[in-house]
Coordinates of C-alpha atoms in Angstrom, one line a residue:
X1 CA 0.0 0.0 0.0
X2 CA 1.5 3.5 -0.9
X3 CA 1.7 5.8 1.7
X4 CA -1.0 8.8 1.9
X5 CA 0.2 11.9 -0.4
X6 CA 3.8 10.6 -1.5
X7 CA 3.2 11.9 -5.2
X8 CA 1.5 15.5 -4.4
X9 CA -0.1 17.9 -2.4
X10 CA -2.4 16.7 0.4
X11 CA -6.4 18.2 0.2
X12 CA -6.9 21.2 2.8
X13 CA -8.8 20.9 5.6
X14 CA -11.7 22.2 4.2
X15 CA -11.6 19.4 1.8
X16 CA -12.9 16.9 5.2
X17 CA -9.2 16.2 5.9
X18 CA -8.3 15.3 9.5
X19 CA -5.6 17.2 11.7
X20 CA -4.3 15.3 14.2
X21 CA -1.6 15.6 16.5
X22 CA 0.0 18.8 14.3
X23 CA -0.3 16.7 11.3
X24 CA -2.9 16.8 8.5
X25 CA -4.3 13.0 7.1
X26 CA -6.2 13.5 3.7
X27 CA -6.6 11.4 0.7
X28 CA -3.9 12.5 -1.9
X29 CA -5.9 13.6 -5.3
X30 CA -4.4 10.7 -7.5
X31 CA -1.7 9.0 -8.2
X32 CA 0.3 9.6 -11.3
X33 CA -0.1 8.2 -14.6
X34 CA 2.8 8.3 -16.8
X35 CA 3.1 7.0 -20.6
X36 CA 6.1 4.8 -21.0
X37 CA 7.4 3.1 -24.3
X38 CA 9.6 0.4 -23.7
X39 CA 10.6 -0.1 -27.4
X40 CA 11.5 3.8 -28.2
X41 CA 12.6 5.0 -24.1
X42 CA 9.9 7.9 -23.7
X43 CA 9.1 8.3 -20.4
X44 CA 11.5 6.2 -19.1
X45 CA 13.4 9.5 -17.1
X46 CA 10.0 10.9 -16.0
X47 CA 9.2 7.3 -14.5
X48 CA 12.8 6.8 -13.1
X49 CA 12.3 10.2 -11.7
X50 CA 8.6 9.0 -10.1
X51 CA 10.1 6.0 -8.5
X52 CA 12.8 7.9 -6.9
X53 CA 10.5 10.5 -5.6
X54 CA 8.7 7.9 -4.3
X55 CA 11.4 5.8 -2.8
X56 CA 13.0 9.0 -1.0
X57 CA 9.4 10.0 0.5
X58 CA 8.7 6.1 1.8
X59 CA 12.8 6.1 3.8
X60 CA 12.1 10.1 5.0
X61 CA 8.7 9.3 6.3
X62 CA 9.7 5.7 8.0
X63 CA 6.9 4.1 6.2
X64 CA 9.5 1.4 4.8
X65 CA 11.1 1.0 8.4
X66 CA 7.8 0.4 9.9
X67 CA 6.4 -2.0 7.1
X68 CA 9.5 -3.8 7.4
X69 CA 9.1 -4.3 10.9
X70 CA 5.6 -5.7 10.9
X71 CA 6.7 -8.4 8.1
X72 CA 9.3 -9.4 10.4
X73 CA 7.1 -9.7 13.1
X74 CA 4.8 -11.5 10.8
X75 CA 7.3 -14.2 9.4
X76 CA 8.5 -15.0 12.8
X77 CA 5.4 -15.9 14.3
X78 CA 4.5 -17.6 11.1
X79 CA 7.8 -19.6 11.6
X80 CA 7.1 -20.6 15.2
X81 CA 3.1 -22.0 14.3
X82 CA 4.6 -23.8 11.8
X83 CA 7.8 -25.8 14.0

């Protein structure tokens, strides 16, 4: 699951967004939809450049330290039913 608002602005708070502890959660607009040719290379840069956005928003925010955690914490209980 991607987290909330990684590729743009969040809503306002007028939009029925939620601010809690100093921090506002909204549903980001939409996520972006990018035309790619494999065959001639377009869009290759602006996708490269998407993933990396994305990649430096999930390591700043935690998310990828956190969802790492809980799948750890999955596959070692899932280990221990099974022995």
């Amino acid at each position: 699951r991607k987290p909330v608002g990684w590729w743009g602005k969040k809503s306002s708070e007028s939009d029925g967004c939620s601010k809690e502890n100093g921090a506002i959660d909204c549903a980001p607009a939409a996520p972006p939809v990018l035309l790619i040719s494999a065959k001639t290379g377009f869009g290759l840069e602006e996708l490269w450049q998407t993933i990396s956005k994305y990649r430096e928003f999930t390591n700043s925010s935690g998310n990828v330290i956190e969802k790492r955690k809980k799948q750890n914490r999955y596959w070692m209980w899932k280990y221990l039913r099974e022995r």
